[in-house]
Amino acid sequence: MNKTKTKFFTICLAATMVGTTFNFPTRTLAVETTQPTVQSISDKTSTKVPGVSVKKVTLDKKTDLQVGTEATKTTEQLLATIAPTNATNKNITWSSSDISIATVSATGLVTAVSAGSATITATSEDGAKIATSEITVTAFTAGNSDQIDSLWTQKWNDEFSGANGTTTDASKWVFDIGRGPNGDGWGNKEQESYTNSTENVYQQDGNLVIAAKKDASGNITSGRIKTKGSLDMKYGRVDVKAKLPTGTGYWPAIWMLPTDNVYGVWASSGEIDIMENKGRLPNEVYGTLHYGAAWPNNKYTGKTYNFPSGTDVTSFHTYSMEWEPGEIRWYVDGHHYQTQNNWNATDVNGEKIAFPAPFDQNFHLILNLAYGGEFDGMSGDGSNLPGQMEVDYVRVYQSPKG
């Protein structure tokens, strides 16, 4: 489109003849000119680029968080689902109705601030489509099972309240016997042989006792029990309150293996170590994931929890793991010390399997007290036996997400 503009020019005329100069009056002339209109840069950038529009945004409808020095769940990563999946602009803006209760980051990470309720809103940049999630924040005290029950539904437990000296509940636990399928110390060159004897596994004063000791022949014996067949879980929370022995060679563990090796042999199908300890290091425990491909091409990632001054593994502590789709969290006495949400899996053909495999299948719980082996450099000469691991309770909860 062209625009007409008028410009003014002043013209002075003069003429000279021999011997005479003539001056003419000044005249101002109006001249019409035309030129194209220039569109501003801001006009151009605000022009909507054609594409596939956002029709709908969805979020989880309800999330429970906690605050307090012993809180076990203070954050939650919300994920906004855009429909259709091929929408051109998938940008989301996040907001909280009350930042004194809960804040939300630009990526949808919600953080509890104080007790109360707030609404988190996800708004699409394209079309201003809105979805909301209700956040309830409670003050939390570690060890308060009523508060845990308000967030998770208890589905399985053992309080080990049987008569003193009796074995474990056969409807809940089965025994692993011997030195492993290949007789090689369970693949770790452990020194003990596991039994189902009440010399090694028994209930006493409301606790489970797993005792490592030497038998009459001088062989090291101990116990390893598992919930396979009675508790095979996918997602949830596990709390185990236990105290451990100290001394070089002791290797107590609270851990999980897949009920079915869907993706192949260890560690293709995964392993979740809720708690492990090296007996010579009583001030620390470890939480670890094993995954990737079959040994020896497996991977592992984890962290160490260091106890505060004045306590160690010889006192009762609650070791917890929360497992949700795509994320696993570790706690000691309600203190959150590790989150993992980045792992991978490879099948028997070497093909990568979609995340969150392998941690998307049923796993069962294992409690055992090993001695020696490769975990701590083949340490332990048996001179510090007997020793025992005591468990006050095992409580398992269903994830609020199913």
CSV table of C-alpha atoms in Angstrom, one decimal:
chain,number,residue,atom,x,y,z
A,1,MET,CA,0.0,0.0,0.0
A,2,ASN,CA,1.3,3.4,-1.0
A,3,LYS,CA,0.8,6.7,0.9
A,4,THR,CA,0.9,10.2,-0.7
A,5,LYS,CA,3.0,12.9,0.9
A,6,THR,CA,3.4,16.5,0.1
A,7,LYS,CA,6.8,18.1,0.2
A,8,PHE,CA,7.5,21.9,0.0
A,9,PHE,CA,10.5,23.4,-1.9
A,10,THR,CA,11.5,27.0,-2.0
A,11,ILE,CA,12.9,28.2,-5.3
A,12,CYS,CA,14.7,31.4,-5.8
A,13,LEU,CA,15.0,32.7,-9.4
A,14,ALA,CA,17.4,35.3,-10.7
A,15,ALA,CA,18.3,36.6,-14.2
A,16,THR,CA,21.2,38.7,-15.3
A,17,MET,CA,21.4,40.8,-18.4
A,18,VAL,CA,24.2,42.9,-19.6
A,19,GLY,CA,24.5,45.8,-17.2
A,20,THR,CA,21.2,44.9,-15.3
A,21,THR,CA,20.2,42.4,-12.7
A,22,PHE,CA,16.6,41.3,-12.3
A,23,ASN,CA,15.4,39.7,-9.0
A,24,PHE,CA,12.2,37.7,-9.1
A,25,PRO,CA,10.1,37.1,-6.0
A,26,THR,CA,10.6,33.9,-4.0
A,27,ARG,CA,8.0,31.2,-4.7
A,28,THR,CA,7.1,28.1,-2.7
A,29,LEU,CA,5.9,25.2,-4.6
A,30,ALA,CA,4.0,22.1,-3.3
A,31,VAL,CA,5.1,18.8,-4.8
A,32,GLU,CA,3.2,15.6,-4.2
A,33,THR,CA,5.3,12.5,-3.8
A,34,THR,CA,4.5,8.8,-3.1
A,35,GLN,CA,6.4,6.2,-1.1
A,36,PRO,CA,5.7,2.7,0.3
A,37,THR,CA,4.6,2.4,3.9
A,38,VAL,CA,7.2,0.7,6.1
A,39,GLN,CA,5.8,-1.9,8.6
A,40,SER,CA,7.4,-1.8,12.0
A,41,ILE,CA,9.5,-4.7,13.4
A,42,SER,CA,7.0,-5.0,16.4
A,43,ASP,CA,4.2,-5.5,13.9
A,44,LYS,CA,6.0,-8.3,12.2
A,45,THR,CA,7.0,-10.2,15.4
A,46,SER,CA,3.5,-10.1,16.8
A,47,THR,CA,2.1,-11.8,13.7
A,48,LYS,CA,0.9,-15.3,14.6
A,49,VAL,CA,2.8,-18.1,12.8
A,50,PRO,CA,0.4,-20.6,11.4
A,51,GLY,CA,0.5,-24.1,13.0
A,52,VAL,CA,-1.4,-26.6,15.0
A,53,SER,CA,-3.2,-25.0,17.9
A,54,VAL,CA,-3.4,-26.3,21.5
A,55,LYS,CA,-6.8,-27.7,22.3
A,56,LYS,CA,-6.4,-28.9,25.8
A,57,VAL,CA,-4.0,-29.0,28.8
A,58,THR,CA,-4.2,-31.6,31.6
A,59,LEU,CA,-2.5,-32.1,35.0
A,60,ASP,CA,-2.7,-34.5,37.9
A,61,LYS,CA,-5.7,-33.3,39.9
A,62,LYS,CA,-4.3,-33.6,43.5
A,63,THR,CA,-0.9,-33.7,45.2
A,64,ASP,CA,0.0,-34.0,48.9
A,65,LEU,CA,3.2,-32.4,50.1
A,66,GLN,CA,4.8,-32.0,53.5
A,67,VAL,CA,6.8,-29.3,55.4
A,68,GLY,CA,8.9,-29.5,58.6
A,69,THR,CA,12.5,-30.6,59.4
A,70,GLU,CA,11.5,-34.3,59.2
A,71,ALA,CA,9.3,-33.9,56.0
A,72,THR,CA,9.6,-36.8,53.6
A,73,LYS,CA,8.0,-35.3,50.5
A,74,THR,CA,8.6,-31.5,50.1
A,75,THR,CA,8.5,-31.3,46.3
A,76,GLU,CA,6.6,-32.6,43.4
A,77,GLN,CA,7.3,-32.4,39.6
A,78,LEU,CA,4.1,-31.7,37.8
A,79,LEU,CA,3.8,-32.6,34.1
A,80,ALA,CA,1.5,-30.8,31.8
A,81,THR,CA,0.1,-32.9,28.9
A,82,ILE,CA,-0.6,-30.9,25.7
A,83,ALA,CA,-3.3,-32.0,23.2
A,84,PRO,CA,-2.9,-32.6,20.4
A,85,THR,CA,0.6,-34.0,20.8
A,86,ASN,CA,1.7,-32.3,17.5
A,87,ALA,CA,0.8,-28.8,18.7
A,88,THR,CA,3.2,-26.2,17.3
A,89,ASN,CA,3.6,-24.1,20.5
A,90,LYS,CA,3.8,-26.3,23.7
A,91,ASN,CA,5.1,-23.6,26.0
A,92,ILE,CA,3.4,-23.5,29.5
A,93,THR,CA,3.3,-20.8,32.1
A,94,TRP,CA,3.0,-22.0,35.7
A,95,SER,CA,1.5,-20.1,38.7
A,96,SER,CA,0.4,-20.7,42.3
A,97,SER,CA,-2.7,-19.3,43.9
A,98,ASP,CA,-0.8,-18.9,47.2
A,99,ILE,CA,3.0,-18.8,47.2
A,100,SER,CA,3.0,-18.7,51.0
A,101,ILE,CA,1.7,-22.3,50.8
A,102,ALA,CA,3.5,-23.7,47.7
A,103,THR,CA,5.6,-22.2,44.9
A,104,VAL,CA,6.0,-23.5,41.4
A,105,SER,CA,9.0,-23.1,39.1
A,106,ALA,CA,9.0,-22.3,35.4
A,107,THR,CA,9.3,-26.0,34.7
A,108,GLY,CA,6.5,-27.1,37.0
A,109,LEU,CA,8.4,-28.2,40.1
A,110,VAL,CA,6.2,-27.5,43.2
A,111,THR,CA,7.8,-26.8,46.5
A,112,ALA,CA,6.0,-26.9,49.8
A,113,VAL,CA,6.3,-23.7,51.9
A,114,SER,CA,3.8,-24.0,54.8
A,115,ALA,CA,0.8,-26.0,55.8
A,116,GLY,CA,-2.4,-25.2,53.8
A,117,SER,CA,-3.9,-25.6,50.4
A,118,ALA,CA,-3.0,-24.0,47.0
A,119,THR,CA,-3.9,-24.4,43.4
A,120,ILE,CA,-1.2,-24.7,40.8
A,121,THR,CA,-2.3,-23.6,37.3
A,122,ALA,CA,-0.7,-24.5,34.0
A,123,THR,CA,-1.6,-22.1,31.2
A,124,SER,CA,-0.7,-22.7,27.5
A,125,GLU,CA,1.0,-19.9,25.7
A,126,ASP,CA,-1.0,-20.7,22.7
A,127,GLY,CA,-4.7,-20.3,23.2
A,128,ALA,CA,-4.5,-19.7,27.0
A,129,LYS,CA,-5.8,-23.2,27.8
A,130,ILE,CA,-5.8,-23.9,31.5
A,131,ALA,CA,-5.4,-27.0,33.8
A,132,THR,CA,-5.1,-27.0,37.6
A,133,SER,CA,-3.7,-29.2,40.3
A,134,GLU,CA,-4.8,-29.0,44.0
A,135,ILE,CA,-1.9,-29.0,46.4
A,136,THR,CA,-2.3,-29.9,50.1
A,137,VAL,CA,0.6,-29.3,52.4
A,138,THR,CA,0.8,-30.8,55.9
A,139,ALA,CA,3.3,-30.4,58.7
A,140,PHE,CA,5.1,-33.6,59.1
A,141,THR,CA,7.0,-35.3,62.0
A,142,ALA,CA,9.2,-38.3,61.2
A,143,GLY,CA,8.0,-41.6,62.6
A,144,ASN,CA,4.4,-40.5,62.7
A,145,SER,CA,2.8,-43.5,60.8
A,146,ASP,CA,-0.6,-41.8,60.9
A,147,GLN,CA,0.8,-39.0,58.7
A,148,ILE,CA,2.4,-41.5,56.3
A,149,ASP,CA,-1.0,-43.3,56.1
A,150,SER,CA,-2.7,-40.0,55.1
A,151,LEU,CA,-0.4,-39.8,52.0
A,152,TRP,CA,0.1,-43.5,51.2
A,153,THR,CA,-2.2,-46.5,51.7
A,154,GLN,CA,-0.6,-49.3,53.7
A,155,LYS,CA,-1.0,-52.5,51.8
A,156,TRP,CA,1.4,-54.9,53.6
A,157,ASN,CA,3.3,-55.1,56.8
A,158,ASP,CA,5.1,-57.4,59.3
A,159,GLU,CA,5.5,-56.2,62.9
A,160,PHE,CA,7.4,-59.5,63.9
A,161,SER,CA,5.1,-60.0,66.9
A,162,GLY,CA,5.5,-63.8,67.0
A,163,ALA,CA,6.6,-65.8,69.9
A,164,ASN,CA,10.2,-65.6,70.9
A,165,GLY,CA,12.4,-68.0,69.1
A,166,THR,CA,9.9,-68.7,66.3
A,167,THR,CA,10.6,-68.5,62.6
A,168,THR,CA,9.1,-65.9,60.3
A,169,ASP,CA,5.5,-65.9,59.0
A,170,ALA,CA,5.5,-68.4,56.1
A,171,SER,CA,2.6,-66.5,54.4
A,172,LYS,CA,4.9,-63.5,54.1
A,173,TRP,CA,8.5,-64.7,53.8
A,174,VAL,CA,10.4,-67.4,52.0
A,175,PHE,CA,14.1,-68.3,52.5
A,176,ASP,CA,17.0,-68.3,50.2
A,177,ILE,CA,19.2,-71.2,51.0
A,178,GLY,CA,22.9,-72.0,50.5
A,179,ARG,CA,25.6,-70.1,48.7
A,180,GLY,CA,23.7,-69.1,45.6
A,181,PRO,CA,22.7,-70.9,42.4
A,182,ASN,CA,26.3,-71.4,41.3
A,183,GLY,CA,27.7,-72.0,44.8
A,184,ASP,CA,29.9,-68.9,44.4
A,185,GLY,CA,28.7,-66.8,47.3
A,186,TRP,CA,25.7,-65.3,45.5
A,187,GLY,CA,27.9,-63.9,42.7
A,188,ASN,CA,29.8,-61.7,45.2
A,189,LYS,CA,32.1,-64.3,46.8
A,190,GLU,CA,30.3,-63.9,50.1
A,191,GLN,CA,31.6,-66.2,52.9
A,192,GLU,CA,28.3,-67.2,54.5
A,193,SER,CA,25.8,-70.0,53.7
A,194,TYR,CA,22.2,-69.1,54.2
A,195,THR,CA,19.9,-71.4,56.2
A,196,ASN,CA,16.2,-71.5,57.3
A,197,SER,CA,17.2,-72.4,60.8
A,198,THR,CA,16.0,-70.5,63.8
A,199,GLU,CA,19.6,-70.3,64.8
A,200,ASN,CA,19.9,-67.7,62.0
A,201,VAL,CA,16.4,-66.2,61.5
A,202,TYR,CA,13.9,-65.8,64.4
A,203,GLN,CA,11.6,-63.4,66.1
A,204,GLN,CA,12.5,-62.0,69.5
A,205,ASP,CA,10.8,-59.4,71.7
A,206,GLY,CA,8.8,-57.9,68.8
A,207,ASN,CA,11.8,-57.9,66.4
A,208,LEU,CA,13.1,-60.0,63.5
A,209,VAL,CA,16.7,-61.2,64.2
A,210,ILE,CA,19.0,-62.2,61.4
A,211,ALA,CA,22.2,-63.7,62.9
A,212,ALA,CA,25.5,-64.4,61.3
A,213,LYS,CA,27.6,-66.9,63.2
A,214,LYS,CA,29.8,-70.0,62.9
A,215,ASP,CA,28.2,-73.4,63.1
A,216,ALA,CA,29.8,-76.4,64.9
A,217,SER,CA,32.0,-77.0,61.9
A,218,GLY,CA,33.3,-73.5,61.8
A,219,ASN,CA,31.3,-72.5,58.7
A,220,ILE,CA,29.7,-69.1,58.6
A,221,THR,CA,25.9,-69.2,58.4
A,222,SER,CA,23.3,-66.4,58.2
A,223,GLY,CA,19.8,-65.6,56.9
A,224,ARG,CA,18.3,-64.2,53.8
A,225,ILE,CA,14.5,-63.9,53.5
A,226,LYS,CA,12.3,-62.4,50.7
A,227,THR,CA,8.6,-61.5,50.0
A,228,LYS,CA,8.5,-63.1,46.6
A,229,GLY,CA,5.0,-64.5,46.1
A,230,SER,CA,3.4,-62.6,48.9
A,231,LEU,CA,4.5,-59.0,48.1
A,232,ASP,CA,5.4,-58.3,44.5
A,233,MET,CA,5.0,-54.6,44.1
A,234,LYS,CA,5.3,-52.0,41.3
A,235,TYR,CA,5.5,-48.5,42.8
A,236,GLY,CA,5.0,-47.6,46.4
A,237,ARG,CA,6.8,-46.8,49.7
A,238,VAL,CA,8.8,-49.2,51.8
A,239,ASP,CA,9.7,-48.4,55.5
A,240,VAL,CA,12.1,-50.8,57.3
A,241,LYS,CA,13.1,-49.9,60.9
A,242,ALA,CA,16.4,-51.7,61.7
A,243,LYS,CA,19.6,-51.7,63.6
A,244,LEU,CA,22.8,-53.2,62.3
A,245,PRO,CA,26.0,-54.9,63.5
A,246,THR,CA,29.4,-53.3,63.2
A,247,GLY,CA,32.8,-54.8,62.3
A,248,THR,CA,34.8,-55.6,59.2
A,249,GLY,CA,33.1,-58.1,57.0
A,250,TYR,CA,29.4,-57.5,57.9
A,251,TRP,CA,27.2,-56.6,54.9
A,252,PRO,CA,23.6,-56.0,55.9
A,253,ALA,CA,21.1,-55.1,53.2
A,254,ILE,CA,17.5,-54.1,52.6
A,255,TRP,CA,16.9,-54.4,48.9
A,256,MET,CA,14.7,-55.4,46.0
A,257,LEU,CA,14.9,-57.7,42.9
A,258,PRO,CA,12.5,-58.1,40.0
A,259,THR,CA,10.0,-60.9,40.5
A,260,ASP,CA,10.3,-61.8,36.8
A,261,ASN,CA,13.4,-60.9,34.8
A,262,VAL,CA,11.3,-59.3,32.1
A,263,TYR,CA,14.3,-57.6,30.5
A,264,GLY,CA,16.9,-60.3,31.0
A,265,VAL,CA,19.3,-61.4,33.6
A,266,TRP,CA,21.0,-59.2,36.2
A,267,ALA,CA,21.2,-56.3,35.9
A,268,SER,CA,19.1,-55.8,32.8
A,269,SER,CA,15.9,-56.1,34.8
A,270,GLY,CA,17.1,-53.9,37.6
A,271,GLU,CA,17.9,-53.9,41.4
A,272,ILE,CA,16.9,-51.4,44.0
A,273,ASP,CA,19.1,-51.2,47.1
A,274,ILE,CA,17.1,-49.4,49.8
A,275,MET,CA,20.0,-49.7,52.3
A,276,GLU,CA,23.4,-51.3,52.4
A,277,ASN,CA,26.2,-50.9,54.9
A,278,LYS,CA,29.8,-51.9,55.3
A,279,GLY,CA,30.2,-53.0,58.8
A,280,ARG,CA,33.6,-51.3,59.3
A,281,LEU,CA,31.9,-47.9,58.4
A,282,PRO,CA,29.0,-47.6,60.9
A,283,ASN,CA,28.4,-43.9,60.2
A,284,GLU,CA,27.2,-44.3,56.7
A,285,VAL,CA,24.7,-46.3,54.6
A,286,TYR,CA,24.1,-46.4,50.8
A,287,GLY,CA,21.2,-46.3,48.4
A,288,THR,CA,21.8,-47.6,44.9
A,289,LEU,CA,20.2,-48.6,41.6
A,290,HIS,CA,21.6,-51.3,39.3
A,291,TYR,CA,20.4,-51.3,35.7
A,292,GLY,CA,21.6,-51.1,32.1
A,293,ALA,CA,22.6,-54.3,30.4
A,294,ALA,CA,23.5,-57.7,31.7
A,295,TRP,CA,26.7,-58.1,33.7
A,296,PRO,CA,29.5,-57.1,33.1
A,297,ASN,CA,28.0,-54.3,31.0
A,298,ASN,CA,25.7,-53.1,33.8
A,299,LYS,CA,25.6,-49.7,35.5
A,300,TYR,CA,24.9,-48.5,39.0
A,301,THR,CA,24.2,-45.1,40.5
A,302,GLY,CA,23.7,-44.1,44.1
A,303,LYS,CA,24.6,-41.9,47.1
A,304,THR,CA,25.8,-42.2,50.6
A,305,TYR,CA,23.9,-41.1,53.7
A,306,ASN,CA,26.1,-39.9,56.6
A,307,PHE,CA,24.6,-40.1,60.1
A,308,PRO,CA,24.6,-37.0,62.3
A,309,SER,CA,27.1,-36.9,65.1
A,310,GLY,CA,26.2,-39.1,68.1
A,311,THR,CA,24.4,-41.9,66.2
A,312,ASP,CA,25.2,-44.7,63.7
A,313,VAL,CA,23.8,-47.9,62.4
A,314,THR,CA,23.9,-49.6,65.8
A,315,SER,CA,20.7,-47.7,66.8
A,316,PHE,CA,17.3,-48.3,65.3
A,317,HIS,CA,16.7,-46.1,62.2
A,318,THR,CA,14.0,-46.1,59.6
A,319,TYR,CA,15.2,-46.7,56.1
A,320,SER,CA,12.7,-45.7,53.4
A,321,MET,CA,12.3,-45.7,49.7
A,322,GLU,CA,9.5,-44.1,47.6
A,323,TRP,CA,9.1,-45.4,44.1
A,324,GLU,CA,6.8,-43.7,41.6
A,325,PRO,CA,6.8,-43.9,37.8
A,326,GLY,CA,10.1,-42.4,36.6
A,327,GLU,CA,11.4,-41.5,40.0
A,328,ILE,CA,12.8,-43.2,43.1
A,329,ARG,CA,13.6,-41.4,46.4
A,330,TRP,CA,15.6,-42.5,49.5
A,331,TYR,CA,15.2,-41.5,53.1
A,332,VAL,CA,16.8,-42.2,56.5
A,333,ASP,CA,14.5,-41.3,59.5
A,334,GLY,CA,12.5,-39.1,57.1
A,335,HIS,CA,15.5,-37.2,55.9
A,336,HIS,CA,15.4,-37.2,52.1
A,337,TYR,CA,19.0,-37.7,50.8
A,338,GLN,CA,18.7,-38.9,47.2
A,339,THR,CA,16.4,-38.8,44.2
A,340,GLN,CA,17.0,-40.8,41.0
A,341,ASN,CA,15.1,-40.2,37.8
A,342,ASN,CA,17.6,-40.9,35.0
A,343,TRP,CA,18.4,-44.5,34.2
A,344,ASN,CA,18.2,-46.8,31.2
A,345,ALA,CA,17.7,-50.4,30.2
A,346,THR,CA,18.9,-52.7,27.4
A,347,ASP,CA,17.2,-56.0,26.4
A,348,VAL,CA,18.9,-59.3,25.6
A,349,ASN,CA,19.4,-58.2,22.0
A,350,GLY,CA,21.2,-55.0,23.0
A,351,GLU,CA,18.2,-52.8,22.1
A,352,LYS,CA,17.3,-49.9,24.3
A,353,ILE,CA,14.0,-50.1,26.2
A,354,ALA,CA,11.8,-47.1,26.8
A,355,PHE,CA,12.1,-45.3,30.1
A,356,PRO,CA,11.2,-46.0,32.9
A,357,ALA,CA,12.3,-49.6,32.3
A,358,PRO,CA,13.5,-51.6,34.0
A,359,PHE,CA,11.9,-50.0,37.1
A,360,ASP,CA,8.3,-50.5,35.7
A,361,GLN,CA,7.8,-54.1,36.7
A,362,ASN,CA,7.0,-56.0,39.9
A,363,PHE,CA,9.8,-56.2,42.5
A,364,HIS,CA,10.0,-58.1,45.8
A,365,LEU,CA,11.8,-57.2,49.1
A,366,ILE,CA,14.8,-58.9,50.5
A,367,LEU,CA,16.4,-58.7,54.0
A,368,ASN,CA,19.8,-60.4,54.6
A,369,LEU,CA,23.0,-60.2,56.5
A,370,ALA,CA,26.0,-61.2,54.4
A,371,TYR,CA,29.6,-61.6,55.5
A,372,GLY,CA,32.6,-60.9,53.5
A,373,GLY,CA,32.5,-60.7,49.7
A,374,GLU,CA,33.5,-58.1,47.1
A,375,PHE,CA,31.3,-55.3,48.3
A,376,ASP,CA,34.0,-54.3,50.8
A,377,GLY,CA,37.1,-55.7,49.2
A,378,MET,CA,36.8,-59.3,50.5
A,379,SER,CA,37.2,-58.1,54.1
A,380,GLY,CA,36.3,-60.1,57.2
A,381,ASP,CA,38.2,-62.9,58.8
A,382,GLY,CA,35.3,-64.2,61.0
A,383,SER,CA,36.9,-63.2,64.3
A,384,ASN,CA,34.1,-60.7,65.0
A,385,LEU,CA,31.3,-63.3,64.7
A,386,PRO,CA,28.5,-63.6,65.9
A,387,GLY,CA,26.7,-60.5,64.9
A,388,GLN,CA,23.0,-59.7,64.2
A,389,MET,CA,20.7,-57.4,62.2
A,390,GLU,CA,17.5,-56.6,64.0
A,391,VAL,CA,14.3,-55.4,62.3
A,392,ASP,CA,11.5,-53.8,64.2
A,393,TYR,CA,9.0,-53.7,61.3
A,394,VAL,CA,8.5,-53.7,57.6
A,395,ARG,CA,5.7,-51.5,56.2
A,396,VAL,CA,4.8,-51.2,52.6
A,397,TYR,CA,2.5,-48.5,51.2
A,398,GLN,CA,0.6,-48.1,47.9
A,399,SER,CA,1.6,-45.1,45.8
A,400,PRO,CA,-1.0,-42.3,45.7
A,401,LYS,CA,-0.5,-42.5,41.9
A,402,GLY,CA,-1.5,-46.1,41.7
